[in-house]
Tab-separated table of C-alpha atoms and ligand atoms in Angstrom:
chain	number	residue	atom	x	y	z
A	1	UNK	CA	3.781	35.857	15.835
A	2	UNK	CA	7.279	35.098	14.322
A	3	UNK	CA	7.914	35.949	10.784
A	4	UNK	CA	7.205	33.150	8.012
A	5	UNK	CA	9.478	32.946	5.076
A	6	UNK	CA	8.493	35.365	2.283
A	7	UNK	CA	6.245	33.620	-0.281
A	8	UNK	CA	4.544	31.641	2.420
A	9	UNK	CA	0.837	31.204	1.580
A	10	UNK	CA	-2.045	31.818	3.790
A	11	UNK	CA	-5.528	30.501	3.041
A	12	UNK	CA	-8.849	29.048	4.021
A	13	UNK	CA	-10.711	25.756	3.158
A	14	UNK	CA	-14.084	24.326	2.588
A	15	UNK	CA	-15.562	21.355	0.902
A	16	UNK	CA	-18.424	21.063	-1.657
A	17	UNK	CA	-20.903	18.981	0.327
A	18	UNK	CA	-20.334	20.810	3.589
A	19	UNK	CA	-21.004	24.231	2.175
A	20	UNK	CA	-22.806	24.308	-1.169
A	21	UNK	CA	-26.395	23.022	-0.450
A	22	UNK	CA	-28.472	23.126	-3.587
A	23	UNK	CA	-28.097	19.329	-3.683
A	24	UNK	CA	-30.736	18.918	-6.387
A	25	UNK	CA	-29.867	22.019	-8.365
A	26	UNK	CA	-28.857	22.100	-12.023
A	27	UNK	CA	-29.035	18.302	-12.407
A	28	UNK	CA	-26.668	17.325	-9.622
A	29	UNK	CA	-26.890	13.477	-8.995
A	30	UNK	CA	-27.049	11.985	-5.556
A	31	UNK	CA	-23.828	11.181	-3.621
A	32	UNK	CA	-23.198	8.682	-0.809
A	33	UNK	CA	-23.634	11.611	1.547
A	34	UNK	CA	-27.215	12.405	0.308
A	35	UNK	CA	-27.969	8.733	1.038
A	36	UNK	CA	-26.233	8.805	4.394
A	37	UNK	CA	-28.215	11.869	5.478
A	38	UNK	CA	-31.566	11.387	4.051
A	39	UNK	CA	-32.162	7.705	3.738
A	40	UNK	CA	-29.873	6.087	6.343
A	41	UNK	CA	-30.551	8.976	8.891
A	42	UNK	CA	-27.138	8.522	10.465
A	43	UNK	CA	-26.469	12.204	11.186
A	44	UNK	CA	-26.360	13.231	14.972
A	45	UNK	CA	-28.895	16.087	14.730
A	46	UNK	CA	-30.993	14.504	11.976
A	47	UNK	CA	-29.866	17.154	9.552
A	48	UNK	CA	-28.972	17.018	5.945
A	49	UNK	CA	-26.862	19.408	3.743
A	50	UNK	CA	-29.595	20.387	1.380
A	51	UNK	CA	-28.970	24.076	2.324
A	52	UNK	CA	-25.790	23.932	4.406
A	53	UNK	CA	-24.014	27.337	4.071
A	54	UNK	CA	-25.876	27.736	0.804
A	55	UNK	CA	-22.609	28.526	-1.002
A	56	UNK	CA	-23.693	27.275	-4.288
A	57	UNK	CA	-25.996	30.354	-4.376
A	58	UNK	CA	-23.914	32.632	-2.177
A	59	UNK	CA	-20.472	31.951	-3.355
A	60	UNK	CA	-19.949	35.640	-4.181
A	61	UNK	CA	-20.466	36.403	-0.464
A	62	UNK	CA	-17.948	33.835	0.469
A	63	UNK	CA	-15.522	35.264	-2.056
A	64	UNK	CA	-15.949	38.813	-0.587
A	65	UNK	CA	-14.983	37.276	2.795
A	66	UNK	CA	-11.922	35.664	1.483
A	67	UNK	CA	-10.875	38.891	-0.224
A	68	UNK	CA	-11.351	40.723	2.992
A	69	UNK	CA	-9.226	38.199	4.868
A	70	UNK	CA	-6.492	38.793	2.287
A	71	UNK	CA	-5.871	35.066	1.622
A	72	UNK	CA	-3.553	33.888	-1.044
A	73	UNK	CA	-5.272	30.571	-1.555
A	74	UNK	CA	-8.903	29.267	-1.431
A	75	UNK	CA	-9.123	25.459	-1.033
A	76	UNK	CA	-12.598	24.272	-2.031
A	77	UNK	CA	-13.704	21.028	-3.614
A	78	UNK	CA	-15.525	20.062	-6.751
A	79	UNK	CA	-18.587	17.928	-6.452
A	80	UNK	CA	-18.219	14.775	-8.712
A	81	UNK	CA	-21.976	14.407	-8.785
A	82	UNK	CA	-22.357	17.814	-10.247
A	83	UNK	CA	-19.839	16.980	-13.060
A	84	UNK	CA	-20.984	13.478	-13.539
A	85	UNK	CA	-24.355	13.028	-11.944
A	86	UNK	CA	-24.348	9.187	-12.787
A	87	UNK	CA	-20.761	8.823	-11.895
A	88	UNK	CA	-19.847	8.168	-15.638
A	89	UNK	CA	-20.249	9.818	-19.044
A	90	UNK	CA	-19.614	13.162	-20.403
A	91	UNK	CA	-19.255	16.303	-18.395
A	92	UNK	CA	-22.527	17.835	-17.219
A	93	UNK	CA	-22.074	21.370	-18.486
A	94	UNK	CA	-24.155	23.212	-15.654
A	95	UNK	CA	-21.991	21.526	-13.093
A	96	UNK	CA	-18.716	22.552	-14.425
A	97	UNK	CA	-19.952	26.015	-15.365
A	98	UNK	CA	-20.530	26.682	-11.639
A	99	UNK	CA	-16.877	26.002	-10.785
A	100	UNK	CA	-15.634	27.940	-13.889
A	101	UNK	CA	-17.445	31.007	-12.429
A	102	UNK	CA	-15.934	30.598	-9.013
A	103	UNK	CA	-12.486	29.964	-10.417
A	104	UNK	CA	-12.719	33.043	-12.732
A	105	UNK	CA	-13.902	35.206	-9.877
A	106	UNK	CA	-11.190	34.058	-7.490
A	107	UNK	CA	-8.426	34.723	-10.044
A	108	UNK	CA	-9.891	38.115	-10.637
A	109	UNK	CA	-9.740	38.798	-6.865
A	110	UNK	CA	-6.099	37.718	-6.874
A	111	UNK	CA	-6.793	34.552	-5.023
A	112	UNK	CA	-5.418	31.268	-6.165
A	113	UNK	CA	-7.979	28.470	-6.504
A	114	UNK	CA	-6.805	25.237	-4.975
A	115	UNK	CA	-9.536	22.694	-5.883
A	116	UNK	CA	-9.809	19.171	-4.309
A	117	UNK	CA	-11.290	16.764	-6.878
A	118	UNK	CA	-12.640	14.380	-4.200
A	119	UNK	CA	-13.814	15.436	-0.806
A	120	UNK	CA	-15.928	12.392	0.060
A	121	UNK	CA	-18.984	12.875	-2.316
A	122	UNK	CA	-18.885	9.629	-4.339
A	123	UNK	CA	-21.708	9.549	-6.883
A	124	UNK	CA	-24.194	7.040	-5.381
A	125	UNK	CA	-24.344	4.967	-8.589
A	126	UNK	CA	-20.694	4.109	-8.211
A	127	UNK	CA	-21.226	3.193	-4.557
A	128	UNK	CA	-24.008	0.857	-5.864
A	129	UNK	CA	-21.312	-0.635	-8.280
A	130	UNK	CA	-18.989	-1.411	-5.327
A	131	UNK	CA	-17.808	2.017	-4.324
A	132	UNK	CA	-14.063	2.192	-3.300
A	133	UNK	CA	-14.172	-1.584	-2.676
A	134	UNK	CA	-14.248	-1.778	-6.435
A	135	UNK	CA	-10.944	-1.228	-8.269
A	136	UNK	CA	-12.823	0.060	-11.266
A	137	UNK	CA	-13.782	3.181	-9.159
A	138	UNK	CA	-10.162	4.295	-9.385
A	139	UNK	CA	-10.633	4.347	-13.170
A	140	UNK	CA	-13.891	6.118	-12.939
A	141	UNK	CA	-12.144	8.752	-10.800
A	142	UNK	CA	-9.523	9.272	-13.352
A	143	UNK	CA	-12.181	9.749	-16.067
A	144	UNK	CA	-13.865	12.341	-13.952
A	145	UNK	CA	-10.518	14.079	-13.180
A	146	UNK	CA	-9.822	14.224	-17.067
A	147	UNK	CA	-13.156	16.134	-17.467
A	148	UNK	CA	-12.588	18.633	-14.679
A	149	UNK	CA	-8.972	19.264	-15.881
A	150	UNK	CA	-10.206	19.739	-19.534
A	151	UNK	CA	-12.794	22.105	-18.336
A	152	UNK	CA	-10.851	24.215	-15.890
A	153	UNK	CA	-7.127	23.247	-16.533
A	154	UNK	CA	-6.516	26.465	-18.392
A	155	UNK	CA	-7.114	28.518	-15.243
A	156	UNK	CA	-6.252	26.179	-12.314
A	157	UNK	CA	-2.476	25.700	-11.697
A	158	UNK	CA	-2.743	23.478	-8.723
A	159	UNK	CA	-4.873	20.345	-8.090
A	160	UNK	CA	-5.574	18.189	-5.068
A	161	UNK	CA	-6.601	14.694	-5.997
A	162	UNK	CA	-8.103	13.244	-2.803
A	163	UNK	CA	-9.095	14.527	0.677
A	164	UNK	CA	-8.185	12.164	3.543
A	165	UNK	CA	-8.560	8.821	2.018
A	166	UNK	CA	-7.942	7.532	5.565
A	167	UNK	CA	-11.295	8.713	6.936
A	168	UNK	CA	-13.023	7.210	3.947
A	169	UNK	CA	-11.541	3.790	4.645
A	170	UNK	CA	-11.625	3.897	8.458
A	171	UNK	CA	-14.841	5.782	9.095
A	172	UNK	CA	-16.672	5.299	5.898
A	173	UNK	CA	-16.064	1.564	5.177
A	174	UNK	CA	-14.736	0.125	8.415
A	175	UNK	CA	-16.669	1.696	11.228
A	176	UNK	CA	-19.578	3.070	9.348
A	177	UNK	CA	-19.500	6.568	11.119
A	178	UNK	CA	-19.189	8.402	7.758
A	179	UNK	CA	-20.684	7.672	4.298
A	180	UNK	CA	-21.244	5.159	2.819
A	181	UNK	CA	-21.751	3.776	6.376
A	182	UNK	CA	-20.322	0.354	5.967
A	183	UNK	CA	-19.128	-1.556	8.813
A	184	UNK	CA	-16.527	-3.908	7.282
A	185	UNK	CA	-13.707	-3.444	9.817
A	186	UNK	CA	-10.529	-4.869	8.374
A	187	UNK	CA	-12.249	-5.983	5.251
A	188	UNK	CA	-12.435	-2.279	4.320
A	189	UNK	CA	-8.651	-2.093	3.582
A	190	UNK	CA	-8.970	-2.499	-0.265
A	191	UNK	CA	-10.669	0.897	-0.275
A	192	UNK	CA	-7.385	2.285	0.875
A	193	UNK	CA	-5.465	0.931	-1.941
A	194	UNK	CA	-8.178	1.834	-4.551
A	195	UNK	CA	-8.302	5.446	-3.474
A	196	UNK	CA	-4.419	5.535	-3.749
A	197	UNK	CA	-4.657	4.048	-7.139
A	198	UNK	CA	-7.305	6.683	-8.036
A	199	UNK	CA	-4.848	9.354	-6.983
A	200	UNK	CA	-2.074	7.842	-9.080
A	201	UNK	CA	-4.204	7.597	-12.162
A	202	UNK	CA	-5.543	11.214	-11.678
A	203	UNK	CA	-1.964	12.376	-11.255
A	204	UNK	CA	-1.138	10.884	-14.643
A	205	UNK	CA	-4.176	12.537	-16.218
A	206	UNK	CA	-3.211	15.916	-14.835
A	207	UNK	CA	0.492	15.575	-15.864
A	208	UNK	CA	-0.542	14.653	-19.462
A	209	UNK	CA	-2.846	17.732	-19.618
A	210	UNK	CA	-0.253	20.383	-18.962
A	211	UNK	CA	2.172	21.638	-16.331
A	212	UNK	CA	-0.232	22.097	-13.310
A	213	UNK	CA	0.991	21.100	-9.917
A	214	UNK	CA	-0.488	18.162	-8.063
A	215	UNK	CA	-0.778	16.987	-4.565
A	216	UNK	CA	-2.816	14.828	-2.259
A	217	UNK	CA	-4.106	15.526	1.191
A	218	UNK	CA	-3.661	13.197	4.035
A	219	UNK	CA	-4.956	13.504	7.608
A	220	UNK	CA	-2.058	13.073	9.969
A	221	UNK	CA	-2.143	12.329	13.828
A	222	UNK	CA	0.867	12.314	16.129
A	223	UNK	CA	0.731	8.896	17.764
A	224	UNK	CA	1.669	8.626	21.422
A	225	UNK	CA	2.088	5.316	23.151
A	226	UNK	CA	-0.025	5.367	26.400
A	227	UNK	CA	2.971	4.081	28.353
A	228	UNK	CA	6.501	2.630	28.202
A	229	UNK	CA	4.963	-0.820	28.104
A	230	UNK	CA	6.142	-2.671	24.904
A	231	UNK	CA	2.584	-3.812	24.299
A	232	UNK	CA	1.299	-0.102	24.103
A	233	UNK	CA	4.285	0.576	21.688
A	234	UNK	CA	3.244	-2.154	19.441
A	235	UNK	CA	-0.194	-0.996	19.568
A	236	UNK	CA	0.760	2.566	18.774
A	237	UNK	CA	2.867	1.310	15.860
A	238	UNK	CA	-0.159	-0.516	14.503
A	239	UNK	CA	-2.391	2.527	14.880
A	240	UNK	CA	0.217	4.601	13.255
A	241	UNK	CA	0.324	2.143	10.212
A	242	UNK	CA	-3.434	2.237	9.674
A	243	UNK	CA	-4.096	5.871	10.227
A	244	UNK	CA	-1.016	7.462	8.818
A	245	UNK	CA	1.303	5.315	7.067
A	246	UNK	CA	-0.913	3.244	4.882
A	247	UNK	CA	-1.824	6.617	3.259
A	248	UNK	CA	1.374	8.299	3.239
A	249	UNK	CA	4.085	5.678	2.584
A	250	UNK	CA	2.942	4.484	-0.837
A	251	UNK	CA	2.730	8.122	-2.137
A	252	UNK	CA	6.000	9.231	-0.586
A	253	UNK	CA	8.166	6.169	-0.619
A	254	UNK	CA	6.391	3.781	-3.007
A	255	UNK	CA	5.701	1.099	-0.385
A	256	UNK	CA	3.213	-0.102	2.080
A	257	UNK	CA	4.120	-0.017	5.770
A	258	UNK	CA	4.720	-3.138	7.758
A	259	UNK	CA	1.162	-4.437	8.337
A	260	UNK	CA	2.063	-7.456	10.506
A	261	UNK	CA	0.785	-5.558	13.651
A	262	UNK	CA	-2.587	-5.696	11.939
A	263	UNK	CA	-2.280	-9.234	11.199
A	264	UNK	CA	-1.596	-8.797	7.473
A	265	UNK	CA	1.331	-9.793	5.326
A	266	UNK	CA	0.389	-7.697	2.460
A	267	UNK	CA	-1.954	-4.946	1.278
A	268	UNK	CA	-5.290	-6.284	-0.047
A	269	UNK	CA	-6.004	-5.277	-3.648
A	270	UNK	CA	-2.277	-4.526	-4.434
A	271	UNK	CA	-1.415	-5.474	-7.961
A	272	UNK	CA	1.920	-5.273	-9.937
A	273	UNK	CA	2.748	-1.806	-11.225
A	274	UNK	CA	0.267	-0.004	-8.813
A	275	UNK	CA	3.012	1.255	-6.403
A	276	UNK	CA	4.940	2.922	-9.229
A	277	UNK	CA	1.690	4.709	-10.230
A	278	UNK	CA	0.946	5.800	-6.717
A	279	UNK	CA	4.385	7.010	-6.037
A	280	UNK	CA	4.731	9.179	-9.131
A	281	UNK	CA	6.121	12.435	-8.034
A	282	UNK	CA	3.934	15.027	-6.614
A	283	UNK	CA	4.549	18.896	-6.291
A	284	UNK	CA	3.162	19.224	-2.842
A	285	UNK	CA	2.050	17.122	0.107
A	286	UNK	CA	-1.028	18.364	1.808
A	287	UNK	CA	-1.276	17.658	5.623
A	288	UNK	CA	-4.470	18.087	7.576
A	289	UNK	CA	-3.886	18.172	11.302
A	290	UNK	CA	-6.361	18.390	14.221
A	291	UNK	CA	-4.946	16.435	17.220
A	292	UNK	CA	-2.648	13.844	18.481
A	293	UNK	CA	-3.789	10.378	19.395
A	294	UNK	CA	-2.636	8.418	22.521
A	295	UNK	CA	-2.834	4.710	21.936
A	296	UNK	CA	-2.714	1.663	24.309
A	297	UNK	CA	-2.985	-2.059	23.673
A	298	UNK	CA	-6.505	-3.094	23.434
A	299	UNK	CA	-8.026	-4.224	26.660
A	300	UNK	CA	-9.311	-7.664	26.553
A	301	UNK	CA	-12.894	-6.625	26.985
A	302	UNK	CA	-13.002	-3.595	24.657
A	303	UNK	CA	-14.873	-3.328	21.385
A	304	UNK	CA	-11.493	-3.009	19.708
A	305	UNK	CA	-10.265	-6.310	20.893
A	306	UNK	CA	-13.699	-7.808	19.907
A	307	UNK	CA	-13.075	-6.504	16.286
A	308	UNK	CA	-9.686	-8.014	16.201
A	309	UNK	CA	-7.753	-4.733	16.534
A	310	UNK	CA	-4.676	-4.615	18.571
A	311	UNK	CA	-5.022	-0.949	19.747
A	312	UNK	CA	-7.371	1.271	21.626
A	313	UNK	CA	-7.218	5.149	21.636
A	314	UNK	CA	-7.143	6.391	25.193
A	315	UNK	CA	-7.746	9.915	26.675
A	316	UNK	CA	-4.900	12.506	26.743
A	317	UNK	CA	-5.228	14.166	30.197
A	318	UNK	CA	-4.503	17.648	31.230
A	319	UNK	CA	-4.805	19.523	28.067
A	320	UNK	CA	-7.660	21.761	26.819
A	321	UNK	CA	-10.102	20.204	24.298
A	322	UNK	CA	-12.224	21.535	21.477
A	323	UNK	CA	-15.940	21.392	21.219
A	324	UNK	CA	-15.444	17.936	19.610
A	325	UNK	CA	-13.501	16.982	22.727
A	326	UNK	CA	-10.382	16.739	20.643
A	327	UNK	CA	-7.175	17.468	22.677
A	328	UNK	CA	-5.474	20.686	21.793
A	329	UNK	CA	-1.542	19.893	21.622
A	330	UNK	CA	0.022	22.252	18.998
A	331	UNK	CA	3.562	20.733	19.474
A	332	UNK	CA	2.116	17.491	18.096
A	333	UNK	CA	1.844	19.207	14.614
A	334	UNK	CA	5.526	20.103	14.830
A	335	UNK	CA	6.235	16.433	15.556
A	336	UNK	CA	4.094	15.258	12.653
A	337	UNK	CA	5.916	17.596	10.218
A	338	UNK	CA	9.469	16.900	11.504
A	339	UNK	CA	9.038	13.188	11.542
A	340	UNK	CA	7.837	13.305	7.872
A	341	UNK	CA	11.044	15.174	7.017
A	342	UNK	CA	13.168	12.869	9.154
A	343	UNK	CA	11.823	9.887	7.388
A	344	UNK	CA	11.633	10.926	3.827
A	345	UNK	CA	14.445	13.529	3.753
A	346	UNK	CA	14.785	15.309	0.451
A	347	UNK	CA	12.343	12.887	-1.192
A	348	UNK	CA	9.610	14.703	0.832
A	349	UNK	CA	7.742	17.433	-1.433
A	350	UNK	CA	7.052	20.819	-0.030
A	351	UNK	CA	4.329	20.496	2.547
A	352	UNK	CA	1.083	22.728	2.719
A	353	UNK	CA	-1.082	22.546	5.791
A	354	UNK	CA	-4.261	22.216	3.983
A	355	UNK	CA	-6.628	22.084	7.049
A	356	UNK	CA	-6.092	22.918	10.625
A	357	UNK	CA	-8.774	24.443	12.898
A	358	UNK	CA	-11.286	23.787	15.854
A	359	UNK	CA	-14.880	23.619	16.680
A	360	UNK	CA	-16.333	25.573	19.522
A	361	UNK	CA	-19.935	26.401	20.448
A	362	UNK	CA	-19.939	29.862	19.204
A	363	UNK	CA	-22.639	32.349	19.905
A	364	UNK	CA	-23.624	35.662	18.287
A	365	UNK	CA	-23.830	38.462	20.728
A	366	UNK	CA	-24.397	42.100	20.430
A	367	UNK	CA	-21.187	44.138	20.034
A	368	UNK	CA	-20.523	47.524	21.691
A	369	UNK	CA	-21.615	49.216	18.401
A	370	UNK	CA	-24.803	47.434	18.472
A	371	UNK	CA	-23.690	45.027	15.607
A	372	UNK	CA	-23.532	41.235	15.664
A	373	UNK	CA	-20.166	39.771	17.086
A	374	UNK	CA	-18.832	36.281	17.928
A	375	UNK	CA	-16.065	36.072	20.371
A	376	UNK	CA	-14.110	32.969	19.915
A	377	UNK	CA	-10.846	33.373	21.998
A	378	UNK	CA	-10.393	29.583	22.214
A	379	UNK	CA	-10.307	29.151	18.436
A	380	UNK	CA	-7.744	32.083	18.290
A	381	UNK	CA	-5.630	30.378	20.788
A	382	UNK	CA	-5.785	27.002	18.894
A	383	UNK	CA	-4.882	28.687	15.562
A	384	UNK	CA	-2.164	30.868	17.072
A	385	UNK	CA	-0.550	27.849	18.743
A	386	UNK	CA	-0.733	25.659	15.614
A	387	UNK	CA	0.577	28.339	13.362
A	388	UNK	CA	3.568	28.772	15.762
A	389	UNK	CA	4.085	25.024	15.689
A	390	UNK	CA	4.375	25.196	11.883
A	391	UNK	CA	6.937	27.987	12.261
A	392	UNK	CA	8.878	25.636	14.640
A	393	UNK	CA	8.835	22.874	12.103
A	394	UNK	CA	10.197	25.289	9.454
A	395	UNK	CA	12.852	26.284	11.745
A	396	UNK	CA	13.708	22.615	12.247
A	397	UNK	CA	14.210	22.228	8.626
A	398	UNK	CA	10.859	21.327	7.120
A	399	UNK	CA	9.767	22.811	3.851
A	400	UNK	CA	6.317	23.987	4.651
A	401	UNK	CA	4.893	26.404	2.019
A	402	UNK	CA	1.521	27.310	3.231
A	403	UNK	CA	-1.269	27.121	6.006
A	404	UNK	CA	-5.009	26.978	5.393
A	405	UNK	CA	-7.570	27.301	8.086
A	406	UNK	CA	-10.413	24.855	8.407
A	407	UNK	CA	-12.763	26.430	7.751
A	408	UNK	CA	-13.800	29.708	6.049
A	409	UNK	CA	-17.235	29.304	7.390
A	410	UNK	CA	-19.382	27.104	9.729
A	411	UNK	CA	-20.835	24.205	7.617
A	412	UNK	CA	-22.161	20.693	7.672
A	413	UNK	CA	-19.788	18.652	9.817
A	414	UNK	CA	-20.594	15.268	8.291
A	415	UNK	CA	-22.035	12.846	10.718
A	416	UNK	CA	-22.126	15.682	13.447
A	417	UNK	CA	-24.546	17.762	11.229
A	418	UNK	CA	-24.450	21.348	12.287
A	419	UNK	CA	-23.412	20.641	16.023
A	420	UNK	CA	-19.858	21.699	15.468
A	421	UNK	CA	-18.774	25.077	14.223
A	422	UNK	CA	-15.268	25.328	12.670
A	423	UNK	CA	-15.703	28.683	10.796
A	424	UNK	CA	-13.797	32.000	10.851
A	425	UNK	CA	-17.283	33.224	9.859
A	426	UNK	CA	-20.421	32.176	11.800
A	427	UNK	CA	-23.270	30.863	9.822
A	428	UNK	CA	-26.964	31.517	10.974
A	429	UNK	CA	-28.554	28.197	10.250
A	430	UNK	CA	-31.958	29.855	9.700
A	431	UNK	CA	-31.069	32.696	7.535
A	432	UNK	CA	-27.800	31.904	6.090
A	433	UNK	CA	-26.481	35.270	7.467
A	434	UNK	CA	-22.607	35.254	7.760
A	435	UNK	CA	-21.119	37.078	10.734
A	436	UNK	CA	-17.352	37.465	11.099
A	437	UNK	CA	-15.985	36.022	14.280
A	438	UNK	CA	-13.073	37.552	16.329
A	439	UNK	CA	-10.895	34.824	14.825
A	440	UNK	CA	-11.671	36.104	11.310
A	441	UNK	CA	-10.237	39.640	12.333
A	442	UNK	CA	-7.345	37.953	13.936
A	443	UNK	CA	-6.419	35.812	10.964
A	444	UNK	CA	-6.916	38.854	8.623
A	445	UNK	CA	-4.516	40.832	10.790
A	446	UNK	CA	-2.038	38.093	10.891
A	447	UNK	CA	-1.903	37.874	7.269
A	448	UNK	CA	-1.436	41.592	6.945
A	449	UNK	CA	1.290	41.729	9.438
A	450	UNK	CA	3.207	38.846	7.806
A	451	UNK	CA	3.033	40.683	4.426
A	452	UNK	CA	3.859	44.095	5.898
B	501	LIG	C1	-12.315	16.942	6.845
B	501	LIG	C2	-13.205	18.057	6.976
B	501	LIG	C3	-13.834	18.084	8.280
B	501	LIG	C4	-12.717	18.279	9.317
B	501	LIG	C5	-13.258	18.492	10.745
B	501	LIG	C6	-11.476	16.796	8.111
B	501	LIG	O1	-11.328	15.432	8.405
B	501	LIG	O2	-11.446	16.934	5.606
B	501	LIG	O3	-14.188	17.852	5.906
B	501	LIG	O4	-14.890	19.022	8.319
B	501	LIG	O5	-11.826	17.358	9.303
B	501	LIG	O6	-13.848	17.288	11.230
């Protein structure tokens, strides 16, 4: 592995709903995900996250694993329904206290806490009031952010406002494959603007409270046209707009991309003054990256065309795939980073890779010493390739400051339940037992070597 610049930060990430469990403990309210799992029954294996990795209880075990890995940063998320069980009102002390304990213990272990304020667990009462379709939800988010910053701001120096607003809009409100499970197609677009507004309002709250750094996390894919056919190029441009640019351009450049390929002349929901708020300077830009997407013009008889969409994702052939079937193309991460830099130049804040990783069907086997082992060479190859891809981007002039693996531990993979394992640590779903995978040792050694 080539050497990263000194000061480059290594870490691991999780999210509250995916690892915590204890969904009814200490007065936590329901989120849209509790309803999606329990009531709507939309999860592939019929599971829910009532126990998950049990990290609300076993967080000290997770912390010990992080310390053993030697990470600089731990990205976790704060559950809004623990802090405001009804989505409004004063801070619920038991909820905040939990995160205060976690933050204190991380700091004591020399690990920097990197909390995400919103990783998809909208309080259910807010969904009933319109969810992210309602402009008011942005204001509710700013109120919640103020409570958290007031409670933890003396110890937390970096905040992430939102995780992947694109997935909430596209999968949560347009396609219905994530909570809240709405199938509004193009009518979901106001949720994009309202989330970005929420980011802008929360950024203002964080700035007003002190000198902590603030950033947002977007999921980026490298979009490749399926052929040289101009129709495929147009389709790729429309896909790039709806997946990457609608969420990146307002934050990084204070404007929405050209939406004409999607049949729109302006962003629904946009009001005067919004873009100034959304584009207020941030200290770092979080990039989550998993895979590139090859895009063709929607074929006439496809479900995409039927839904009025001009594009259709098509298979990338001849590359390995993860357990999810996602294509493994590390160079695509370099391309994403270099294009951000080319497009935004010096206006681009330093980048942190806030998630990168892969699911594989890992199994626990007996090791030579009789202990439990998980051999996951494919995950090691995935991480190795992508970390090298980050290094390539740095060499090509992109200011990347950190890399966080998704995920520390196997967890509740949203609509796919427990069928996909992303962890460096294996989770026994019956007992909660944690077993280090080979990738855990590999990443620990990589961090040590980079420091040495
Ligand atoms: C999300 C994670 C998720 C991961 C793998 C990202 O979109 O932020 O919560 O587990 O991808 O699907």
